[in-house]
Coordinates of N, CA and C in Angstrom, one line a residue:
X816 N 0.8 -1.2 0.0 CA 0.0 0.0 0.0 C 0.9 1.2 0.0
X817 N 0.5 2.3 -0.7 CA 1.5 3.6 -0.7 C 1.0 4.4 0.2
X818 N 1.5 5.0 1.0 CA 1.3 5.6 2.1 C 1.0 7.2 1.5
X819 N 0.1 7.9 2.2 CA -0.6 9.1 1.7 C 0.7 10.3 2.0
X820 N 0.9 10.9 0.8 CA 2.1 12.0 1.0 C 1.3 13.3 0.4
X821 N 1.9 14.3 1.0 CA 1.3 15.7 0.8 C 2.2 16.0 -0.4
X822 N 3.5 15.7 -1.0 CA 4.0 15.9 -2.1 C 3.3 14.8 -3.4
X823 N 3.0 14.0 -3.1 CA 2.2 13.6 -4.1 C 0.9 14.4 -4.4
X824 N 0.2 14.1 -3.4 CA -0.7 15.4 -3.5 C -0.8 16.7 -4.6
X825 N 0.4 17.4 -3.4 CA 0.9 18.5 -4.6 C 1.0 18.8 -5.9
X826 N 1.4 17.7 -6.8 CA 1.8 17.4 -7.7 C 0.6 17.1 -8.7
X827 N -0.5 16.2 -8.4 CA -1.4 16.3 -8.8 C -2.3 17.2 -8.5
X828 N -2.4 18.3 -7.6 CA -3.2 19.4 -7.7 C -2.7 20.5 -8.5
X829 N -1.1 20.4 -8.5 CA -0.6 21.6 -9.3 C -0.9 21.2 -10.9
X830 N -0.8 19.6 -11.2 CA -1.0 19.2 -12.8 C -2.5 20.0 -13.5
X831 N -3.6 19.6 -12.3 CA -5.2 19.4 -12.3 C -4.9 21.1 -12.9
X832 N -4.3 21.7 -11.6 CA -5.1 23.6 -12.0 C -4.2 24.1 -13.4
X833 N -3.0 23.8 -13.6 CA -2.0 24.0 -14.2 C -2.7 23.9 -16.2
X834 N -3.5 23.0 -15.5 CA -3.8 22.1 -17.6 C -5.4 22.5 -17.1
X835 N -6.1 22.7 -16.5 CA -7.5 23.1 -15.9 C -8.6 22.1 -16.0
X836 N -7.9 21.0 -16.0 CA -8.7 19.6 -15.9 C -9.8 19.6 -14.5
X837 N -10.8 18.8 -14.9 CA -11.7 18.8 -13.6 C -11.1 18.4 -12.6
X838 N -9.9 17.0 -12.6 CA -10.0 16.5 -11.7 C -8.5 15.3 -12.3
X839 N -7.7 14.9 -11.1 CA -6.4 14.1 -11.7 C -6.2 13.1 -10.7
X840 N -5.3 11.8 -10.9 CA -4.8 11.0 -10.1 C -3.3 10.7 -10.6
X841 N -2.7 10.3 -9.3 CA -1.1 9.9 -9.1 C -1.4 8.0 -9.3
X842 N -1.2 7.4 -10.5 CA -1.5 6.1 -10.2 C -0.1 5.9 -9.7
X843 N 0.4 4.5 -8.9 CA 1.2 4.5 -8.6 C 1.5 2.6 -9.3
X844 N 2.6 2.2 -9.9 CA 2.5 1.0 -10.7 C 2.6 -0.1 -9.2
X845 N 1.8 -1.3 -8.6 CA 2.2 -2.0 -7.8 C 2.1 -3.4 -8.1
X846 N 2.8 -4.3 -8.5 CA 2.7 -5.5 -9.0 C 2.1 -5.0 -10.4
X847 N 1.0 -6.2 -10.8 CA 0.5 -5.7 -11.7 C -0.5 -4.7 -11.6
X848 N -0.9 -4.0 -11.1 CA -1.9 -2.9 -10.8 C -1.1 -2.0 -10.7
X849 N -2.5 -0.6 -10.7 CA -2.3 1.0 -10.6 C -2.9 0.4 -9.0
X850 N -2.4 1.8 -8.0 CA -2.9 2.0 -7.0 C -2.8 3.3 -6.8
X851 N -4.1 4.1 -6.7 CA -4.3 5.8 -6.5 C -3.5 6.1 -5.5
X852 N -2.3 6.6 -5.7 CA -1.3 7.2 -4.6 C -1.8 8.6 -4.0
X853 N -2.5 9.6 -5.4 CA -3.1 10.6 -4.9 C -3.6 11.4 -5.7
X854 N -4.9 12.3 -5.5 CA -5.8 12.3 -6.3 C -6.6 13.9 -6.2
X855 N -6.8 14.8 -7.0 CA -7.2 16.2 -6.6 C -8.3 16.4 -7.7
X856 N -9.1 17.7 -7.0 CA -10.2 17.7 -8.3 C -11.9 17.4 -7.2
X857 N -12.7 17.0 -8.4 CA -13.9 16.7 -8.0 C -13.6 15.5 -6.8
X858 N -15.1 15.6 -6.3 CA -15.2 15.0 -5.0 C -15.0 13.1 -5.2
X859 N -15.4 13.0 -6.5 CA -15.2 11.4 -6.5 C -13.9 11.1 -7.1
X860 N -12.5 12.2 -6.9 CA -11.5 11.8 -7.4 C -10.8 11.8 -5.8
X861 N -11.3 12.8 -5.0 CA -10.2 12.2 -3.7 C -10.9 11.0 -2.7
X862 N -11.8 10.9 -3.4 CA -12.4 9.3 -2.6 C -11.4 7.9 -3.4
X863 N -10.9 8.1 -4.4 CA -10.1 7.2 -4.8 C -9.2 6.5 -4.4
X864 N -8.5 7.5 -3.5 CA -7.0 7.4 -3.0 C -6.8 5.7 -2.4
X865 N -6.1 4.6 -2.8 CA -6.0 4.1 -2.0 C -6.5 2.9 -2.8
X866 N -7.1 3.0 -3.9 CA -8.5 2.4 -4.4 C -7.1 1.6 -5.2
X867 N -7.6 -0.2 -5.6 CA -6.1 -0.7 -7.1 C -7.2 -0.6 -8.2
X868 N -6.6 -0.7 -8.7 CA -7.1 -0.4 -10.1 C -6.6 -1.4 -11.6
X869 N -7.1 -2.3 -12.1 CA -6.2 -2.8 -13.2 C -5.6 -2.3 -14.2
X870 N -4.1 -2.7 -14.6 CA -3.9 -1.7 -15.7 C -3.9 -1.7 -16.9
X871 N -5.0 -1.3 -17.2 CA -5.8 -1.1 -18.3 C -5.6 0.4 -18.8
X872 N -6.7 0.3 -19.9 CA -6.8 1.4 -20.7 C -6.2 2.3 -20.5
X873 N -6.1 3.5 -20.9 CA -4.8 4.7 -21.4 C -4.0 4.8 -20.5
X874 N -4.4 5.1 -19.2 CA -3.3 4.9 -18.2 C -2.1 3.6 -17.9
X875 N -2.7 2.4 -18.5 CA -2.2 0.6 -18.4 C -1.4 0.9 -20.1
X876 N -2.0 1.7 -21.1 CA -1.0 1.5 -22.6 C 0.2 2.9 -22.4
X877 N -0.1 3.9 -21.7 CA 0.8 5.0 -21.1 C 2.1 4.7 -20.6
X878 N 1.5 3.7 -19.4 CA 2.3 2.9 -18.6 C 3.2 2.3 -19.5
X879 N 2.8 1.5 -20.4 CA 3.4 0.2 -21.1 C 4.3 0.8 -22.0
X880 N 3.6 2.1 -22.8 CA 4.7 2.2 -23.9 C 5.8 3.8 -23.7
X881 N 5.4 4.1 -22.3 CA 6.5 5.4 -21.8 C 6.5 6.5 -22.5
X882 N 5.3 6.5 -23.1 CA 4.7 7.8 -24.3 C 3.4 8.6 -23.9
X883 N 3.4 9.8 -23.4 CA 2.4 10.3 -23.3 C 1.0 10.1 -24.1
X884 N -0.2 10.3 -23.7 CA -1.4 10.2 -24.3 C -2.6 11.9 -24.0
X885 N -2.8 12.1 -25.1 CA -3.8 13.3 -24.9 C -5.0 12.9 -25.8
X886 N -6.1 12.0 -25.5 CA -7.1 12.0 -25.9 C -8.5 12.1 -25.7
X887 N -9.8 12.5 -26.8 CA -10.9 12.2 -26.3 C -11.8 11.4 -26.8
X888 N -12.3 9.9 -25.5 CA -12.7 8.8 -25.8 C -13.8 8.9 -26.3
X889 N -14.5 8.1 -27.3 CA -15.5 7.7 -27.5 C -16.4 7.5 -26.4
X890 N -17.6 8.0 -26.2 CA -18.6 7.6 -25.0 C -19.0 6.1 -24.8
X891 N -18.9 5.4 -25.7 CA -18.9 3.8 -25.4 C -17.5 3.2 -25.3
X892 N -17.0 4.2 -25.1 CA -15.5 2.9 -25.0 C -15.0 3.2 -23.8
X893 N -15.7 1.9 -23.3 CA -16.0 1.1 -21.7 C -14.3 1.1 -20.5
X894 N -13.2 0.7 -21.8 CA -12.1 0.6 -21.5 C -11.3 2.1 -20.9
X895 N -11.5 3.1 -21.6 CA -10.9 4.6 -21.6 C -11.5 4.8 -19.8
X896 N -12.3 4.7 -19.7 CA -12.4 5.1 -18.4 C -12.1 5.4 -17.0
X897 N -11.6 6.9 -16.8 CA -10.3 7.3 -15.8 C -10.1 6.1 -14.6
X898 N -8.5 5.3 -15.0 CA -8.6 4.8 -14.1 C -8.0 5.4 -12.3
X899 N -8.2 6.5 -12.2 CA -8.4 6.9 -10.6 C -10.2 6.0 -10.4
X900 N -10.7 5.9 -11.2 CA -11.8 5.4 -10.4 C -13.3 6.3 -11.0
X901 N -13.1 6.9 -12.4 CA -14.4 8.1 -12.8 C -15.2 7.1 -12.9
X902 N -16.8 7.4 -13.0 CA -17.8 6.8 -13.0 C -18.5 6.8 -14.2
X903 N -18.1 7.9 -14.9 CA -18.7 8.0 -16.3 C -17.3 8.3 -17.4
X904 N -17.4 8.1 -18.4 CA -16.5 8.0 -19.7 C -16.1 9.7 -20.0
X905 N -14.6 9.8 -19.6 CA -14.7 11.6 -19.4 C -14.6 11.8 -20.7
X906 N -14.4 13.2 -21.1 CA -14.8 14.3 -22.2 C -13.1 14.3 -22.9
X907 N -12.2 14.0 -22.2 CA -11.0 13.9 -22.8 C -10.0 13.2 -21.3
X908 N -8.7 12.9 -21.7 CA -7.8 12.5 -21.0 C -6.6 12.9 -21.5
X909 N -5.7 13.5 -20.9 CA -4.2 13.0 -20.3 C -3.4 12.7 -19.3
X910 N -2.7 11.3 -19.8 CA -2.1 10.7 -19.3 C -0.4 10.9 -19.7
X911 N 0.1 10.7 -18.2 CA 1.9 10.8 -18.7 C 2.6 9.6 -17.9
X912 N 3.1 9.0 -18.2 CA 4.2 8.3 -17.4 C 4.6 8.6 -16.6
X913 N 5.3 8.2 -15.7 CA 6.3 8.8 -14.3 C 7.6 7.7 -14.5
X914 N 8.5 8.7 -14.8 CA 9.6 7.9 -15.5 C 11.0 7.9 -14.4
X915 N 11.7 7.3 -13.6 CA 12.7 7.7 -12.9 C 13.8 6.3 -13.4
X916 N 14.8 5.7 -13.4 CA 15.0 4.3 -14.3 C 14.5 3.8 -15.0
X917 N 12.8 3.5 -14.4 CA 12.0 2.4 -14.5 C 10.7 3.3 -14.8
X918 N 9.8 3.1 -15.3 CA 7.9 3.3 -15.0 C 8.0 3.0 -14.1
X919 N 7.3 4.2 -12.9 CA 7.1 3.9 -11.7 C 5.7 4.2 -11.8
X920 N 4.8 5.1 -12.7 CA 3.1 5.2 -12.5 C 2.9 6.0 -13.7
X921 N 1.2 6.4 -13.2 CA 0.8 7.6 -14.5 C 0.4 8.7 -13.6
X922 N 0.4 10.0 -14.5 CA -0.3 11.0 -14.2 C -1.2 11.3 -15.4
X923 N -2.9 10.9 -14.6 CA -3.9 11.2 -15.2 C -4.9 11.9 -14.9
X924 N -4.9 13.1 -15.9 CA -6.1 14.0 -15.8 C -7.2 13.7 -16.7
X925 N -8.0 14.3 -16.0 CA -9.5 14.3 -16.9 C -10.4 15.6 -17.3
X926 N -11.3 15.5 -18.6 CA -12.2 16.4 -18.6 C -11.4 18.4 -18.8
X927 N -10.8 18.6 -19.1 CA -10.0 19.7 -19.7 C -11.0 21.1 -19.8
X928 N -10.9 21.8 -19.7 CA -11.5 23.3 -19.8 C -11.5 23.0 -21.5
X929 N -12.9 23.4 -21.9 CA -12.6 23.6 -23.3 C -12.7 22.3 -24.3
X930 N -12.6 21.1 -23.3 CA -12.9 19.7 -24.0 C -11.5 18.7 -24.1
X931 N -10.8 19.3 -24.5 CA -9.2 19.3 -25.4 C -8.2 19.4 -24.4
X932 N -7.2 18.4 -24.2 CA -6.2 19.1 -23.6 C -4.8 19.5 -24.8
X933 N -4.0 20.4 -24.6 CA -3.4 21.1 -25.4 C -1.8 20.2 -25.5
X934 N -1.3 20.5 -26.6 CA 0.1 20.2 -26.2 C 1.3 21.1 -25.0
X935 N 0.6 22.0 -25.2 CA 1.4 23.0 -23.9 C 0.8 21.9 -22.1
X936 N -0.1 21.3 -22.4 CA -0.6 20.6 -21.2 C 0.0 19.3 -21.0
X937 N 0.4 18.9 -21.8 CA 1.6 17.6 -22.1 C 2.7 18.1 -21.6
X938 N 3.5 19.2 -22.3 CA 4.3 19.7 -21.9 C 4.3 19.9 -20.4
X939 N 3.5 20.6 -19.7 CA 3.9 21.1 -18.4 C 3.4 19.8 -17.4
X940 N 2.6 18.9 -17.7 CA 2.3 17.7 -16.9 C 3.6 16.8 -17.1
X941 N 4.2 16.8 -18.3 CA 5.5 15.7 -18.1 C 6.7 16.5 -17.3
X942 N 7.0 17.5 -17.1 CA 7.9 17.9 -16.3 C 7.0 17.6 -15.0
X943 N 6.2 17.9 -14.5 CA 5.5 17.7 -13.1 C 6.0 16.2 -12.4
X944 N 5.5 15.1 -13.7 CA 5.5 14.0 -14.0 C 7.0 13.4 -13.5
X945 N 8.1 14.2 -14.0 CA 9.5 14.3 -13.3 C 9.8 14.1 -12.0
X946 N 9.1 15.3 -10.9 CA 9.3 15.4 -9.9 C 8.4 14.2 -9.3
X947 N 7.1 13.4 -9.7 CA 6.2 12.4 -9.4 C 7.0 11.5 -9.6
X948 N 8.0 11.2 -10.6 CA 9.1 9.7 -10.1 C 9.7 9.7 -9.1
X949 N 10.4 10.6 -9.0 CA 11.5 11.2 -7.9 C 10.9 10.9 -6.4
X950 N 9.4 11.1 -6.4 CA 8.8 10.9 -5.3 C 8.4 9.0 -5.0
X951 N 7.4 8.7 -6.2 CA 7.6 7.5 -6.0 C 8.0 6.3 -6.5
X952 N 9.6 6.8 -6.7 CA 10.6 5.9 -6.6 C 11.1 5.5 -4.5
X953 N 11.0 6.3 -4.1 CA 11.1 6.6 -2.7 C 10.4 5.9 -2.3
X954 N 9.1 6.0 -2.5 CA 8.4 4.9 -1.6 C 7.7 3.7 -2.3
X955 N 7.9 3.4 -3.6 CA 8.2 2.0 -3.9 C 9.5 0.9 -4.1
X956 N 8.9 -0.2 -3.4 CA 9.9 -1.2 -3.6 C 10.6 -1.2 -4.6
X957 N 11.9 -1.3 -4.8 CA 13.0 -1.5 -5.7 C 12.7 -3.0 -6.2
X958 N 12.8 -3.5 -7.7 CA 12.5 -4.5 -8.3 C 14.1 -5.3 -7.9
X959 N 13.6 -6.5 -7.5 CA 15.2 -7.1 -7.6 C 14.6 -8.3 -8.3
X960 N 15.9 -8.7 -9.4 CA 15.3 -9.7 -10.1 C 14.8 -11.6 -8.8
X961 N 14.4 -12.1 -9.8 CA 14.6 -13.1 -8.4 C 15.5 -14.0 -8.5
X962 N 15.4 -15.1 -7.7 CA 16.6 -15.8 -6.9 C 16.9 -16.9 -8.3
X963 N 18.0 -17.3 -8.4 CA 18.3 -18.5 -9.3 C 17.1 -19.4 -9.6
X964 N 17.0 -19.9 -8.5 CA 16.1 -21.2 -8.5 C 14.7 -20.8 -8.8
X965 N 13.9 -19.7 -8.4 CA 12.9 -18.9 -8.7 C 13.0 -18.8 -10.1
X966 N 14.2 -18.3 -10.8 CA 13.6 -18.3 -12.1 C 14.4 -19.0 -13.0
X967 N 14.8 -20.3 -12.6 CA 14.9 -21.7 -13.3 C 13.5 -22.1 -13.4
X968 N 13.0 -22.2 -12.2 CA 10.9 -22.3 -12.8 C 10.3 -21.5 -13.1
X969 N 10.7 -20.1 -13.7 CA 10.1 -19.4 -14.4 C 10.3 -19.6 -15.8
X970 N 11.4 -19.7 -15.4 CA 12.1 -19.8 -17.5 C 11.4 -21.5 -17.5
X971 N 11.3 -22.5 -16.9 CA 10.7 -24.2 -17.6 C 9.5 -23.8 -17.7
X972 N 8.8 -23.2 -16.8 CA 6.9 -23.0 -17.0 C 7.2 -22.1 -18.7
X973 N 7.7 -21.5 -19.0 CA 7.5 -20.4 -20.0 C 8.2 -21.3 -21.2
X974 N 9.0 -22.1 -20.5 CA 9.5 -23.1 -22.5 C 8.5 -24.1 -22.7
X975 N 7.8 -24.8 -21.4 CA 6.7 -25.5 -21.4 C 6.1 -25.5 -22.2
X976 N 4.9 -24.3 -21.7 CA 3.9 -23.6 -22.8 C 4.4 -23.3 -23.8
X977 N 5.7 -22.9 -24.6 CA 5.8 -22.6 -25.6 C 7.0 -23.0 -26.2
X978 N 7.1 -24.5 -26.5 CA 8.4 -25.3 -26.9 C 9.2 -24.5 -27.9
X979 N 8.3 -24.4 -29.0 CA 8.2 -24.0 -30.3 C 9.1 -22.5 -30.2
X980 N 8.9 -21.6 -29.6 CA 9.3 -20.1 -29.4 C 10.2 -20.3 -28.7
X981 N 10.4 -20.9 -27.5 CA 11.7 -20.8 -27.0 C 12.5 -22.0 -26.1
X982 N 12.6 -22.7 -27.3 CA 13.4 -24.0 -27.8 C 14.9 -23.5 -26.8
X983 N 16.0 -22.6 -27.3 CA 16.8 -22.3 -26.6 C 16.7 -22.1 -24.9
X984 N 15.6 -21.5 -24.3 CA 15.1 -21.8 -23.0 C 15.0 -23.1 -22.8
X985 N 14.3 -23.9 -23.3 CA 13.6 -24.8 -23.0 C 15.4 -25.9 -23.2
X986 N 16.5 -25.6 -24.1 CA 17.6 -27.2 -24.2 C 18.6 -25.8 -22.6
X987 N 18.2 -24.9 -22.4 CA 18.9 -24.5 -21.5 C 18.7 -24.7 -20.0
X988 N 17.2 -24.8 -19.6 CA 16.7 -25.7 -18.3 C 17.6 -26.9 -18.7
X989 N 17.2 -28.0 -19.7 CA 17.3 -29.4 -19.5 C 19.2 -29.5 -19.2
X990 N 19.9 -28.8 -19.5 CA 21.0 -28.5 -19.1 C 21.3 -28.3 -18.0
X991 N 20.3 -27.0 -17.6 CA 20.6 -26.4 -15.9 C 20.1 -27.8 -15.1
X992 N 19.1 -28.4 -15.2 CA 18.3 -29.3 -14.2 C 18.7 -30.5 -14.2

């Protein structure tokens, strides 16, 4: 669980008024999930805090491909929907990575003054977005690969399922084992 910080906070209330979005969240990446580290804006964005969330749609492809997103979703597309937790399909979104070595989260706003968020709003959320690694790199666990034996049965489960693809895995266990 990430523990509630007033610089997280910060960061997402300066992004929200900064780009004049209704309402933003600090996803924070945990295992495989977002978990709302911190959240400013309308009332049903600071009820979030705390909330996991799957990583899905723009915030889960943001995440994945370390590229900013500034869009506005189609009203039926079930998937786009803010994952801090919105209730309805917002009017636009951006999303930024939080980049410090590694993806450590997103920063996602919603609903923009005007419909649109601008490229000057990309701009000034990815620098924000800077200081938001810096922070939760601090308070998430450091990835350490794992132990030998731990992933001797990761690499056999994975040549198992897939002899064909990775043949070299698979005559490289039968060696190791």
């Amino acid at each position: 669980m990430i523990p509630a910080r007033p610089t997280l906070h910060a960061i997402v209330q300066a992004a929200v008024e900064a780009t004049g979005a209704d309402r933003g969240w600090l996803l924070a990446a945990e295992d495989d999930v977002f978990v709302v580290a911190a959240a400013y804006g309308h009332a049903e964005a600071t009820v979030a805090v705390g909330v996991r969330r799957k990583r899905a749609g723009i915030a889960g492809f943001v995440f994945a491909s370390g590229q900013p997103a500034a869009i506005q979703p189609r009203p039926d597309d079930v998937d786009n929907v803010g994952a801090g937790g919105a209730v309805s399909t917002p009017v636009s979104v951006l999303a930024v990575p939080c980049v410090a070595e590694e993806a450590r989260g997103v920063l996602e706003l919603v609903d923009a003054v005007g419909g649109a968020f601008s490229f000057d709003d990309v701009e000034t959320t990815s620098l924000l977005t800077e200081v938001a690694a810096a922070a939760l790199a601090e308070l998430l666990p450091a990835w350490e690969p794992p132990a030998p034996e731990r992933l001797t049965v990761l690499l056999a489960s994975l040549a198992r399922r897939d002899p064909a693809r990775y043949a070299e895995v698979a005559r490289f266990i039968e060696v190791m084992t």
